[in-house]
mmCIF file of N, CA and C in Angstrom:
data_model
loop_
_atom_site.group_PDB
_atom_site.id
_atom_site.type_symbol
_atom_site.label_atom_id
_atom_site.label_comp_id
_atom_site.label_asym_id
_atom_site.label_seq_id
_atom_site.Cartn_x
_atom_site.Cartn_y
_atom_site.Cartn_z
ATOM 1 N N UNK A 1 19.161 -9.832 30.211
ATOM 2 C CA UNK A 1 19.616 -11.085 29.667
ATOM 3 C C UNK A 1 18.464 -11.757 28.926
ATOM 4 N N UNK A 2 18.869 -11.958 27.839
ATOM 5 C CA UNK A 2 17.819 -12.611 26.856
ATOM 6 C C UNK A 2 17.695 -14.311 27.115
ATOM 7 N N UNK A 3 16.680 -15.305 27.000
ATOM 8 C CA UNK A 3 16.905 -16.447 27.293
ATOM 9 C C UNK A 3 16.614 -17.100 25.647
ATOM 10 N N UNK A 4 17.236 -18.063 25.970
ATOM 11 C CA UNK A 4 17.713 -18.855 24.365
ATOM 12 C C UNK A 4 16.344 -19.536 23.839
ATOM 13 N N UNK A 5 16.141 -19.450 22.616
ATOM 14 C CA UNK A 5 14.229 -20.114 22.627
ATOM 15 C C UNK A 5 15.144 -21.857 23.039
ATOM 16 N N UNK A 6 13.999 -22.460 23.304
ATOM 17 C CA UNK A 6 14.320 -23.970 23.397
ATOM 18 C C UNK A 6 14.326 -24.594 22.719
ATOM 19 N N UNK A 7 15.068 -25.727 22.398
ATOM 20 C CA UNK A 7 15.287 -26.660 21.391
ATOM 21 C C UNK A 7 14.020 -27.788 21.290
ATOM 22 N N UNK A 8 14.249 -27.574 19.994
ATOM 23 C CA UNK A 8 12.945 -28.794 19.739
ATOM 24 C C UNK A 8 13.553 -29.921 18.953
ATOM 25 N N UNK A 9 12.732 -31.092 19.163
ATOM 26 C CA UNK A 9 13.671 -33.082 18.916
ATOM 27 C C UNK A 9 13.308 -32.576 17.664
ATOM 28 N N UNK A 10 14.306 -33.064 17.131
ATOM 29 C CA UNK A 10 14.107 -33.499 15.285
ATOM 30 C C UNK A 10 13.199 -34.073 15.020
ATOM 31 N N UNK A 11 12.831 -35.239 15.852
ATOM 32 C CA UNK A 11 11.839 -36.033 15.442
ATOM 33 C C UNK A 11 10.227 -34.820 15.763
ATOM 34 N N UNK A 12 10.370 -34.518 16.095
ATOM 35 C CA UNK A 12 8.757 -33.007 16.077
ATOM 36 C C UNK A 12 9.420 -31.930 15.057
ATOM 37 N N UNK A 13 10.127 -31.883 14.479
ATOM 38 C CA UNK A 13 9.993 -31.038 13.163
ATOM 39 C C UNK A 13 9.244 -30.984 11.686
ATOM 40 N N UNK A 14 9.599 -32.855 11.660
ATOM 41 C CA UNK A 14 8.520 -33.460 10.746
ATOM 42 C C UNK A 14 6.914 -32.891 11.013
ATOM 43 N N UNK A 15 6.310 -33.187 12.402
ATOM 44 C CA UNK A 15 5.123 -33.130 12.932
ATOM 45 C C UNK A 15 4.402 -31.218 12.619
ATOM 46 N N UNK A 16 5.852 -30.580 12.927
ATOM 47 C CA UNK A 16 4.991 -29.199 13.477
ATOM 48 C C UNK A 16 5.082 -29.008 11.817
ATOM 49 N N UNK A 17 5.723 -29.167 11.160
ATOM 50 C CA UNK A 17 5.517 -29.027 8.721
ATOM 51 C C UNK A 17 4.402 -29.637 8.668
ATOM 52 N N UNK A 18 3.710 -30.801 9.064
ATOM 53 C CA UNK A 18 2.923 -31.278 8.925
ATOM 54 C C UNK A 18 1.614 -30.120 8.912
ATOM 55 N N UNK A 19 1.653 -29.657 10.500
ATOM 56 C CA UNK A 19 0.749 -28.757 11.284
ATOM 57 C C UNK A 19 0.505 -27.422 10.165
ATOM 58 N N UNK A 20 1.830 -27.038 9.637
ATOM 59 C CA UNK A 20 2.072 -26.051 9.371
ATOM 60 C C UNK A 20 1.621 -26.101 7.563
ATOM 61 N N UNK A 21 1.722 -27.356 7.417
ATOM 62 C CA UNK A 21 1.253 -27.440 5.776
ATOM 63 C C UNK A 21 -0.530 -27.553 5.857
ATOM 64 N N UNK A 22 -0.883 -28.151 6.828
ATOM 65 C CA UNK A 22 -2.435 -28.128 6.937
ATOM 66 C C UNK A 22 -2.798 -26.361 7.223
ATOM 67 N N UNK A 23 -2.008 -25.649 7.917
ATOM 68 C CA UNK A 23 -2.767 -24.499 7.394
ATOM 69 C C UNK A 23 -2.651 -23.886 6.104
ATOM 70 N N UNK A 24 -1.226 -24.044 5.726
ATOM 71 C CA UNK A 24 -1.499 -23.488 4.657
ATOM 72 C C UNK A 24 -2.368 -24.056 3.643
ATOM 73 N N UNK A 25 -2.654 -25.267 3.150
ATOM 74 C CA UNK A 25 -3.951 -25.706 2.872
ATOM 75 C C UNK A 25 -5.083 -25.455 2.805
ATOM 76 N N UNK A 26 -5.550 -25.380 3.997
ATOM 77 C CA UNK A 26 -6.967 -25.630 4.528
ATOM 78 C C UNK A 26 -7.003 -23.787 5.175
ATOM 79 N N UNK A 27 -6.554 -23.169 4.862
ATOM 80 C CA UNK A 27 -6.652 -21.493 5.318
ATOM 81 C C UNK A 27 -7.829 -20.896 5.779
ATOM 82 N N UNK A 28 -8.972 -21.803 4.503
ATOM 83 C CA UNK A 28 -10.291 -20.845 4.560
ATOM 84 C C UNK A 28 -10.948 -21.566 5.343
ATOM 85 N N UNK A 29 -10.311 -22.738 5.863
ATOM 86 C CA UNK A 29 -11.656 -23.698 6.878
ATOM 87 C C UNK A 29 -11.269 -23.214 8.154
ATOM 88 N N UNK A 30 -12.508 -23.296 9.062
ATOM 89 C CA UNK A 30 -12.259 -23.016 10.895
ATOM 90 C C UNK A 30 -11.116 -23.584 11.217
ATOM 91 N N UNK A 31 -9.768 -23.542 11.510
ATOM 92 C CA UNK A 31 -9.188 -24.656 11.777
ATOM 93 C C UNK A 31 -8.643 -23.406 13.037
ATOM 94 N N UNK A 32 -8.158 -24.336 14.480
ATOM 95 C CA UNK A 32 -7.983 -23.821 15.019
ATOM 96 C C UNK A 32 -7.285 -24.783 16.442
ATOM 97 N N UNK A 33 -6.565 -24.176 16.803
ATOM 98 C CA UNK A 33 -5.240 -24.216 17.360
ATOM 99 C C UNK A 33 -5.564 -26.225 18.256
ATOM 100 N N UNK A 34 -6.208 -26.741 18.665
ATOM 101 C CA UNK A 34 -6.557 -28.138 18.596
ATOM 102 C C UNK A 34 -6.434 -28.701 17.660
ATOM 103 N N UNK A 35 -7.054 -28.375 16.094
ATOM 104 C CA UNK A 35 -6.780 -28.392 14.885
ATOM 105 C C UNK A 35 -5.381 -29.046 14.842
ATOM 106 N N UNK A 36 -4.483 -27.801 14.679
ATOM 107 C CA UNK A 36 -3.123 -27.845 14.042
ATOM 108 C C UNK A 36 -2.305 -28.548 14.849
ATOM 109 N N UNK A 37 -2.769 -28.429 16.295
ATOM 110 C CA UNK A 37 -2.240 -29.356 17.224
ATOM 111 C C UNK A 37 -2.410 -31.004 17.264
ATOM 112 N N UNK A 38 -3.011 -30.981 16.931
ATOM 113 C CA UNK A 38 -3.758 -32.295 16.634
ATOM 114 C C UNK A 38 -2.643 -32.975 15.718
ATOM 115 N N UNK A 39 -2.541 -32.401 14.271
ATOM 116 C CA UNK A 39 -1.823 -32.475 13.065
ATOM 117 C C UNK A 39 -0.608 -33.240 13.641
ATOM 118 N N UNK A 40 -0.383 -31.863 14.442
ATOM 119 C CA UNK A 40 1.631 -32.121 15.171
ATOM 120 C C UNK A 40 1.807 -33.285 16.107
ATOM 121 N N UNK A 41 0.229 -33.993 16.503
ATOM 122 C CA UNK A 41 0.645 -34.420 17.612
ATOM 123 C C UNK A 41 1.435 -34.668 18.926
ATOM 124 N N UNK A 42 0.810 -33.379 19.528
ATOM 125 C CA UNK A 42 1.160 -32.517 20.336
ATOM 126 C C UNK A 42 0.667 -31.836 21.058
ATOM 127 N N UNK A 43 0.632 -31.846 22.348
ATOM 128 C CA UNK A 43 -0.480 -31.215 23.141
ATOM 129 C C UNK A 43 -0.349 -29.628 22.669
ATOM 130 N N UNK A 44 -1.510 -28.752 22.593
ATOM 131 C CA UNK A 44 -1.709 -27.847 22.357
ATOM 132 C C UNK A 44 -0.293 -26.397 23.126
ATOM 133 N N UNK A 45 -0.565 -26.623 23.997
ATOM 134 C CA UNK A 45 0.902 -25.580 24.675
ATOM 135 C C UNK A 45 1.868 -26.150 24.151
ATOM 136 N N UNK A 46 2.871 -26.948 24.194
ATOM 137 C CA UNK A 46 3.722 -27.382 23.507
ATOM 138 C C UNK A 46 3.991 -27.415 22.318
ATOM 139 N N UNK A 47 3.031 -27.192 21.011
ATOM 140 C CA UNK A 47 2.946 -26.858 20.177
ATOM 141 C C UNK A 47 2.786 -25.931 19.830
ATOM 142 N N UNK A 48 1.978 -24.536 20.554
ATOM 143 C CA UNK A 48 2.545 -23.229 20.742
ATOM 144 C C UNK A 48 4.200 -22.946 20.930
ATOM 145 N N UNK A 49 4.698 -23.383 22.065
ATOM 146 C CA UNK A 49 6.067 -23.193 22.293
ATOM 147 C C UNK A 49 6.872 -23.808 20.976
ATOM 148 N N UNK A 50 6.782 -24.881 20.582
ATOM 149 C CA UNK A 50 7.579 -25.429 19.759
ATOM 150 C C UNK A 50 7.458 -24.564 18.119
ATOM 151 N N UNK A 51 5.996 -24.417 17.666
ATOM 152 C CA UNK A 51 5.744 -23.833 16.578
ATOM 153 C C UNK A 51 6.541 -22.004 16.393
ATOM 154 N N UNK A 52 5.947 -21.835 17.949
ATOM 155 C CA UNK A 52 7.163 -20.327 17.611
ATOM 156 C C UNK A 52 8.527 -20.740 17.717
ATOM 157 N N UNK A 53 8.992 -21.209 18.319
ATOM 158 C CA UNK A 53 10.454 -21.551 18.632
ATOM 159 C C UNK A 53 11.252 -21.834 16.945
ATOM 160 N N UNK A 54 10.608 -22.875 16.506
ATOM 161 C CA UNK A 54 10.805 -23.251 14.774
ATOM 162 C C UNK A 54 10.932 -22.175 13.910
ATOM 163 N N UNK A 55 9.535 -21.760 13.661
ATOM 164 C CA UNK A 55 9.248 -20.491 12.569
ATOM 165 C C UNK A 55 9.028 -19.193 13.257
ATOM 166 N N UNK A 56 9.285 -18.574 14.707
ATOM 167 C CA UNK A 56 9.580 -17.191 14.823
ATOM 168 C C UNK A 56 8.096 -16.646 14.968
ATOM 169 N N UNK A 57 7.284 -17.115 15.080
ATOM 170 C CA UNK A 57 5.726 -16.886 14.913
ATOM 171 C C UNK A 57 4.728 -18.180 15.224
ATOM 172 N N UNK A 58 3.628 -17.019 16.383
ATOM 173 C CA UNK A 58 2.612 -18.388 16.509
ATOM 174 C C UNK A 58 1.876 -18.940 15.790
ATOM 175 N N UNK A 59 1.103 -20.071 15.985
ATOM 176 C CA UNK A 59 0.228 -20.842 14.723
ATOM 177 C C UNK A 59 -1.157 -19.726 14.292
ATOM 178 N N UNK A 60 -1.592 -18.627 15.298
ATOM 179 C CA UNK A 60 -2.304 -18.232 15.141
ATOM 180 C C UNK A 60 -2.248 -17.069 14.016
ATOM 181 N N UNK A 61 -1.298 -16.292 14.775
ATOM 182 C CA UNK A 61 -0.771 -15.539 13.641
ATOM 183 C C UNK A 61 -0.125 -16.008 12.344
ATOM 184 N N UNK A 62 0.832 -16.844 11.942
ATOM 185 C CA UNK A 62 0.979 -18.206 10.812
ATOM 186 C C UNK A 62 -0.553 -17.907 10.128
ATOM 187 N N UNK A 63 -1.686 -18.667 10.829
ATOM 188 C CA UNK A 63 -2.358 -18.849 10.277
ATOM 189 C C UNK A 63 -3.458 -17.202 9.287
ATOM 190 N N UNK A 64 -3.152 -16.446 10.181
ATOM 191 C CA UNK A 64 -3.537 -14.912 10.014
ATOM 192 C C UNK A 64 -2.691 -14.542 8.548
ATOM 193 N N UNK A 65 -1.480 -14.741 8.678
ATOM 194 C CA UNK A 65 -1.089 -14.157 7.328
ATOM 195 C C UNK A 65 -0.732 -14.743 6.054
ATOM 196 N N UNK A 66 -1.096 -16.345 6.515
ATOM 197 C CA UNK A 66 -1.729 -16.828 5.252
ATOM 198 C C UNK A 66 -3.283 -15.960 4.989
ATOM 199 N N UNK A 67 -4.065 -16.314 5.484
ATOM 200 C CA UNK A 67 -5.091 -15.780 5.073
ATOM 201 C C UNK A 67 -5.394 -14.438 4.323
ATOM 202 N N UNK A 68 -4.603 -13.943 5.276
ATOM 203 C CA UNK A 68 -4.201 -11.887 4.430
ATOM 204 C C UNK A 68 -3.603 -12.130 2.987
ATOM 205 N N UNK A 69 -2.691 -12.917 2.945
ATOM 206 C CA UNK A 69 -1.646 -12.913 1.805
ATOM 207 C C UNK A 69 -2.813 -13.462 0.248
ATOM 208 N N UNK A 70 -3.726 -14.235 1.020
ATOM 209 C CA UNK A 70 -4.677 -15.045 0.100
ATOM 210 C C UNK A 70 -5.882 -13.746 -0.321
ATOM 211 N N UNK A 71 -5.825 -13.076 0.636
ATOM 212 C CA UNK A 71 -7.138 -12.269 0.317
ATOM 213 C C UNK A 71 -6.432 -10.855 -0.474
ATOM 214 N N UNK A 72 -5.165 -10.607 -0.380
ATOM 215 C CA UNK A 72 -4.407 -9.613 -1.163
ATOM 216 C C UNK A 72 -4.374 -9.884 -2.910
ATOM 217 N N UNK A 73 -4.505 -11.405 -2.910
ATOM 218 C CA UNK A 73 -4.683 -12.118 -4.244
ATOM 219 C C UNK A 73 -5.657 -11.867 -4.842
ATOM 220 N N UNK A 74 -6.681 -12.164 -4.225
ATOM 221 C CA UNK A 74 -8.275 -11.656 -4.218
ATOM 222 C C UNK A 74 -8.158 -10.605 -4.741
ATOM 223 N N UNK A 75 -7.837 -9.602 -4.059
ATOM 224 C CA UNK A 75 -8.059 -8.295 -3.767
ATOM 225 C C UNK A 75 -7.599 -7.356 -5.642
ATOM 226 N N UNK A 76 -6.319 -7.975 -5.279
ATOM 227 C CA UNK A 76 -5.867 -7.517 -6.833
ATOM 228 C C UNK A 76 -5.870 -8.190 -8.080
ATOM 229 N N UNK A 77 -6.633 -9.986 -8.027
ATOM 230 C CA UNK A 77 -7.395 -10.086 -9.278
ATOM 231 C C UNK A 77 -8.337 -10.343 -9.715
ATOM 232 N N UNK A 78 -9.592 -10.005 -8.609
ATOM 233 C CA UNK A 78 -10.248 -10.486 -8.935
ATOM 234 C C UNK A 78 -11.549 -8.824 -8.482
ATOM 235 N N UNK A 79 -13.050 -9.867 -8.915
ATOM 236 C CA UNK A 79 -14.056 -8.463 -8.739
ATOM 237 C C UNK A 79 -15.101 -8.194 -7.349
ATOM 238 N N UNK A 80 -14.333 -10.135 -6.548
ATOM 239 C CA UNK A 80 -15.049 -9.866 -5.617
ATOM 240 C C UNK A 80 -15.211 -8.810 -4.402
ATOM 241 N N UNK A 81 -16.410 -8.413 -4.036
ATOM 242 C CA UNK A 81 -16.237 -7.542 -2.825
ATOM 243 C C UNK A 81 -15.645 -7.549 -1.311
ATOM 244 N N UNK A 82 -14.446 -7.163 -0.527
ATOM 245 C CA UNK A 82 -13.948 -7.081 -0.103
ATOM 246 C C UNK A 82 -15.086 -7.757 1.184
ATOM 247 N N UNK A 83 -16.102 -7.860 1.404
ATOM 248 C CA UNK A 83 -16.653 -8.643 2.095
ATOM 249 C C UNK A 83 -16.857 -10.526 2.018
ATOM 250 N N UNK A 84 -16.533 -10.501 0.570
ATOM 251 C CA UNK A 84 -16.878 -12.146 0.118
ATOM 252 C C UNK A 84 -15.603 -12.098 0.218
ATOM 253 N N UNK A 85 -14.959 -11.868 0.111
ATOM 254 C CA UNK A 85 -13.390 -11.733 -0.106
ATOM 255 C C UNK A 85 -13.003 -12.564 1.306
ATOM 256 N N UNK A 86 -13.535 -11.616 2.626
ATOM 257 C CA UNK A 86 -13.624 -11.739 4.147
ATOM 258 C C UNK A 86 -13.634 -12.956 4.324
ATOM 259 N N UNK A 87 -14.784 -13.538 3.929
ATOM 260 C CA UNK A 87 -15.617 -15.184 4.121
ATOM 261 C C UNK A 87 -14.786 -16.191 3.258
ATOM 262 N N UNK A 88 -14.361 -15.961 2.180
ATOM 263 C CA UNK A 88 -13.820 -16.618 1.758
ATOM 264 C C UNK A 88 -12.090 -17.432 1.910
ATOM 265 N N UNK A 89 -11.329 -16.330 2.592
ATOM 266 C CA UNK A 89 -10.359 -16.513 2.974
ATOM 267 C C UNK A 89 -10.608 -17.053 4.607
ATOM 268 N N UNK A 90 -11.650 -17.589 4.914
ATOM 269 C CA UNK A 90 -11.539 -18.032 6.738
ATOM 270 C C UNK A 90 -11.992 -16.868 7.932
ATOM 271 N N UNK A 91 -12.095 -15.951 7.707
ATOM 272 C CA UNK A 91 -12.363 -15.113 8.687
ATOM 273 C C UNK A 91 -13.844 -14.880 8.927
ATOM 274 N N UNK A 92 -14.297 -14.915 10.214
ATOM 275 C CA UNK A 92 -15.511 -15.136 10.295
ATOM 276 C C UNK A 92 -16.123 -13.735 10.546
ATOM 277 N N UNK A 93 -15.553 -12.814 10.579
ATOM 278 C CA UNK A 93 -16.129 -10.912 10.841
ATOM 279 C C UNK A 93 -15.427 -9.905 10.080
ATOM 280 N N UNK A 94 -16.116 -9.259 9.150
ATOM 281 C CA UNK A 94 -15.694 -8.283 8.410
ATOM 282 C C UNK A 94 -14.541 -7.422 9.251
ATOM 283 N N UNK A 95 -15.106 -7.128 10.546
ATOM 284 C CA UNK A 95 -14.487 -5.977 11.037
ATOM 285 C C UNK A 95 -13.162 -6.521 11.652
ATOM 286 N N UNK A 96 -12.749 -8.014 12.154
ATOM 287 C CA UNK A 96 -11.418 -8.496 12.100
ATOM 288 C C UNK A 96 -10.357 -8.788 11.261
ATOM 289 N N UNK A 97 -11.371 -9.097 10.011
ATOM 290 C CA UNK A 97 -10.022 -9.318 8.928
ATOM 291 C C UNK A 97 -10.038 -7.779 8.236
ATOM 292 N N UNK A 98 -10.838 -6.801 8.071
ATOM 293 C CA UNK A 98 -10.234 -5.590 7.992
ATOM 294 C C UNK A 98 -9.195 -4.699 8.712
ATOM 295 N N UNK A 99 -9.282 -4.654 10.366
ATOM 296 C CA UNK A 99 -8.388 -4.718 11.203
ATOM 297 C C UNK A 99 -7.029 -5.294 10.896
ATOM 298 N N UNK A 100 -6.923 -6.786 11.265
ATOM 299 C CA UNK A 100 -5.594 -7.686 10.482
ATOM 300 C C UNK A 100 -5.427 -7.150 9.687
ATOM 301 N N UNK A 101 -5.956 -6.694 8.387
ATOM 302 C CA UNK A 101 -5.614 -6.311 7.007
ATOM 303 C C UNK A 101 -4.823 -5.497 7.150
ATOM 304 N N UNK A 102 -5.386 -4.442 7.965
ATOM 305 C CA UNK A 102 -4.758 -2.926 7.879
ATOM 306 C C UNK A 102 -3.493 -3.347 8.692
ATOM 307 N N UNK A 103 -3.216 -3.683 9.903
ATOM 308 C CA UNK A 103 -2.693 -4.028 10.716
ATOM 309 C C UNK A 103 -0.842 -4.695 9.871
ATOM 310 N N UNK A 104 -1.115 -5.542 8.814
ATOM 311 C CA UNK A 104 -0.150 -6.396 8.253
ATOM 312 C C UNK A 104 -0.070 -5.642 7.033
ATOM 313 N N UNK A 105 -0.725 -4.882 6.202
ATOM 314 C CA UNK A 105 -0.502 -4.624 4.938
ATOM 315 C C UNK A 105 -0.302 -2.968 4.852
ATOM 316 N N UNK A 106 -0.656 -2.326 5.857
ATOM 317 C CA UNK A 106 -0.633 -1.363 6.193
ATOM 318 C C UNK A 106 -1.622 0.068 5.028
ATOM 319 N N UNK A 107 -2.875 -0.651 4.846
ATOM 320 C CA UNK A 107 -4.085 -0.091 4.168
ATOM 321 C C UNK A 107 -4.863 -1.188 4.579
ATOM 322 N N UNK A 108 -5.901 -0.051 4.183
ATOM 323 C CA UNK A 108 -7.695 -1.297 4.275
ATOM 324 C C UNK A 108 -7.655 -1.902 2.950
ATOM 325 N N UNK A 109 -8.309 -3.001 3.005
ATOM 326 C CA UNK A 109 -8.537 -3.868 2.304
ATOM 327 C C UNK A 109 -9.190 -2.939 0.878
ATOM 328 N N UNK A 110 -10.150 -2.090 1.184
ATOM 329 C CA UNK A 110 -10.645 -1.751 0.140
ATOM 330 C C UNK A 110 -9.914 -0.072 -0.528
ATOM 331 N N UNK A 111 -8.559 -0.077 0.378
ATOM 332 C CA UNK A 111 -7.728 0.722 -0.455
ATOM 333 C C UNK A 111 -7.088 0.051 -1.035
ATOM 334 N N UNK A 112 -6.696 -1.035 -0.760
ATOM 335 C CA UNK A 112 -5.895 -1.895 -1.253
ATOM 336 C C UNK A 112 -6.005 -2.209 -3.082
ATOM 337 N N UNK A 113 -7.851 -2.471 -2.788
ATOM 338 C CA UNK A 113 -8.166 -3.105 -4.076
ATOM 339 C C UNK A 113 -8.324 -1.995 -4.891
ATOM 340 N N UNK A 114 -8.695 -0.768 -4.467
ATOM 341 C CA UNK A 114 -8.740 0.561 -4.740
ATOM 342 C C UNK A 114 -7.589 0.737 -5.932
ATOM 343 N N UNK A 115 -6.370 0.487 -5.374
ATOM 344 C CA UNK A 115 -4.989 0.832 -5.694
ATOM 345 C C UNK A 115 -4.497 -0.109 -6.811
ATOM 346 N N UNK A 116 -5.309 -1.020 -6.486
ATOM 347 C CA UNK A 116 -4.958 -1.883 -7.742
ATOM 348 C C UNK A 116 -6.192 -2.136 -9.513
ATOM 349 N N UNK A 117 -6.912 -1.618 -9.069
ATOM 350 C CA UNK A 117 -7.937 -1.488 -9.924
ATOM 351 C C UNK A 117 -7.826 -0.248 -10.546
ATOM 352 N N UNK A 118 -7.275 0.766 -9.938
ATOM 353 C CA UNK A 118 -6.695 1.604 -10.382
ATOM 354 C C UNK A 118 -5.789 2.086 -11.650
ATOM 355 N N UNK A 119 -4.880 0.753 -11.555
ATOM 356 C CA UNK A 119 -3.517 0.410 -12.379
ATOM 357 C C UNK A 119 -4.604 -0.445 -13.610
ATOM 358 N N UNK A 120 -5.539 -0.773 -13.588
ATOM 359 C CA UNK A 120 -6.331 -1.267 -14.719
ATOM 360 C C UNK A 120 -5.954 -2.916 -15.582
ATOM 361 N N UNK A 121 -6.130 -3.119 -14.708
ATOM 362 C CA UNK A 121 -5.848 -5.129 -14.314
ATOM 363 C C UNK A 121 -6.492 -5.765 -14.841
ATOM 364 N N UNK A 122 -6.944 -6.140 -15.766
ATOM 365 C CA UNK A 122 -8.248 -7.106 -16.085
ATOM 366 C C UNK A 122 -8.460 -7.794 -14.738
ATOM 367 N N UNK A 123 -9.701 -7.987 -14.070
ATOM 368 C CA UNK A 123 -10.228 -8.673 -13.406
ATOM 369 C C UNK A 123 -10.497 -9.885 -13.340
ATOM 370 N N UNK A 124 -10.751 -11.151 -12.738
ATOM 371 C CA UNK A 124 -11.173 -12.211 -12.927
ATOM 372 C C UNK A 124 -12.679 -11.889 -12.570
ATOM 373 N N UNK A 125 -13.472 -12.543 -13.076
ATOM 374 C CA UNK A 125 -15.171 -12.470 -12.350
ATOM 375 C C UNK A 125 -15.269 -12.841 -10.957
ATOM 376 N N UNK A 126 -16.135 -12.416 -10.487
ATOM 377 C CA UNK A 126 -15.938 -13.715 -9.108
ATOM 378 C C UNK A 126 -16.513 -14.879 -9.233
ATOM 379 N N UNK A 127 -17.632 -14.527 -10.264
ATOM 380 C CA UNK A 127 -18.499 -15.909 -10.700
ATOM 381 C C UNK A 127 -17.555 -16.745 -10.775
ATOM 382 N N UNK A 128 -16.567 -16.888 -11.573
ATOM 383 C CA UNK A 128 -15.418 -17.952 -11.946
ATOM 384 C C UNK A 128 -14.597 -18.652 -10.536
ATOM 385 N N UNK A 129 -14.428 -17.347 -9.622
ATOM 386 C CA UNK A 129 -14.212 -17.643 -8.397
ATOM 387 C C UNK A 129 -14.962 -19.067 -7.844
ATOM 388 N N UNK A 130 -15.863 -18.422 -7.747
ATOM 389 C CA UNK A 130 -17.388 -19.298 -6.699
ATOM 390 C C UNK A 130 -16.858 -20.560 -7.541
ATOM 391 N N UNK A 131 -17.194 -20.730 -8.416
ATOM 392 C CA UNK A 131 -17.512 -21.956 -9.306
ATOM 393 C C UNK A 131 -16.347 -22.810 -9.323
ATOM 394 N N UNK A 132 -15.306 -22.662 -9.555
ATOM 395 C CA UNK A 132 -13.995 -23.142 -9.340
ATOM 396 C C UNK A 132 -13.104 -23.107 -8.371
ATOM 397 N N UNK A 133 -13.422 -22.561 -7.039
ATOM 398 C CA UNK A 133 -13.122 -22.518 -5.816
ATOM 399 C C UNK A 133 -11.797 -22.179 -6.148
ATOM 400 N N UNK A 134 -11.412 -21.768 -4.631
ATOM 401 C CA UNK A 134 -10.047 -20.709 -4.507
ATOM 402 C C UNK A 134 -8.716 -21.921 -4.729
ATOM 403 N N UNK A 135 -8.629 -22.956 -5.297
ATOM 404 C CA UNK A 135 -7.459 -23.902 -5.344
ATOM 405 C C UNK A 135 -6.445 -23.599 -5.715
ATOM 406 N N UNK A 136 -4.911 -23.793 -5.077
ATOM 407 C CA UNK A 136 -4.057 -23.546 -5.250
ATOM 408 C C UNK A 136 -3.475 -24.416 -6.910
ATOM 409 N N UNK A 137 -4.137 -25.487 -6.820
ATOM 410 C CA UNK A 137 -3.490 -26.782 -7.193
ATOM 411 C C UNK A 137 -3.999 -25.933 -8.734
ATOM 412 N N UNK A 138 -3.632 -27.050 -9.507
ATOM 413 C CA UNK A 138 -3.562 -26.852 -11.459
ATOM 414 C C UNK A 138 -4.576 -28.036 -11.470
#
């Protein structure tokens, strides 16, 4: 017997979008589960429970595949090395966000970029990167 996820007040739906727009935001900064909890105002367990219950996925992981999805961007337009790449998207150890990488995208990071450099893409510099930071915004 399967048990039903639990219902969460309307009024904390506003809170956990809130939570949930600061990561997507802020991806490449430490932010971490006090962080986002904080956002929701919401004690930290409860905002675990509630955040999966909502979107089907924890804040941690949420926050994991933003980061992948950002560094796949990277990956295929630009010239940085799959290590600045690492640092730049939030992850603080080569050898975890290669892991994750492989893990969600199902290649290493540097087959990835492999595969796409391949197909003969014009590149962005990374210089342009650095200098103009990774902003979503226009």
């Amino acid at each position: 017997m399967t048990q039903a996820s639990p219902r969460v007040p309307g009024d904390l739906l506003a809170h956990l979008r809130r939570a949930r727009d600061l990561a997507d935001r802020h991806y490449a900064e430490a932010l971490d589960l006090a962080a986002l909890a904080s956002a929701a105002g919401v004690s930290k367990y409860h905002f675990i429970r509630c955040f999966a219950s909502v979107y089907g996925t924890t804040p941690a992981r949420y926050l994991t595949e933003r980061r992948i999805e950002r560094a796949q961007d990277l990956l295929r337009a630009t010239n940085l090395t799959v290590t600045e790449i690492c640092y730049l998207v939030g992850f603080a150890s080569l050898g975890s966000f290669s892991s994750r990488f492989t893990d969600l995208v199902g290649m290493s990071p540097s087959a990835y970029q492999a595969k796409y450099a391949a197909e003969g893409t014009p590149m962005i510099p990374g210089c342009y990167v650095f200098m103009h930071g990774l902003s979503d915004r226009r």
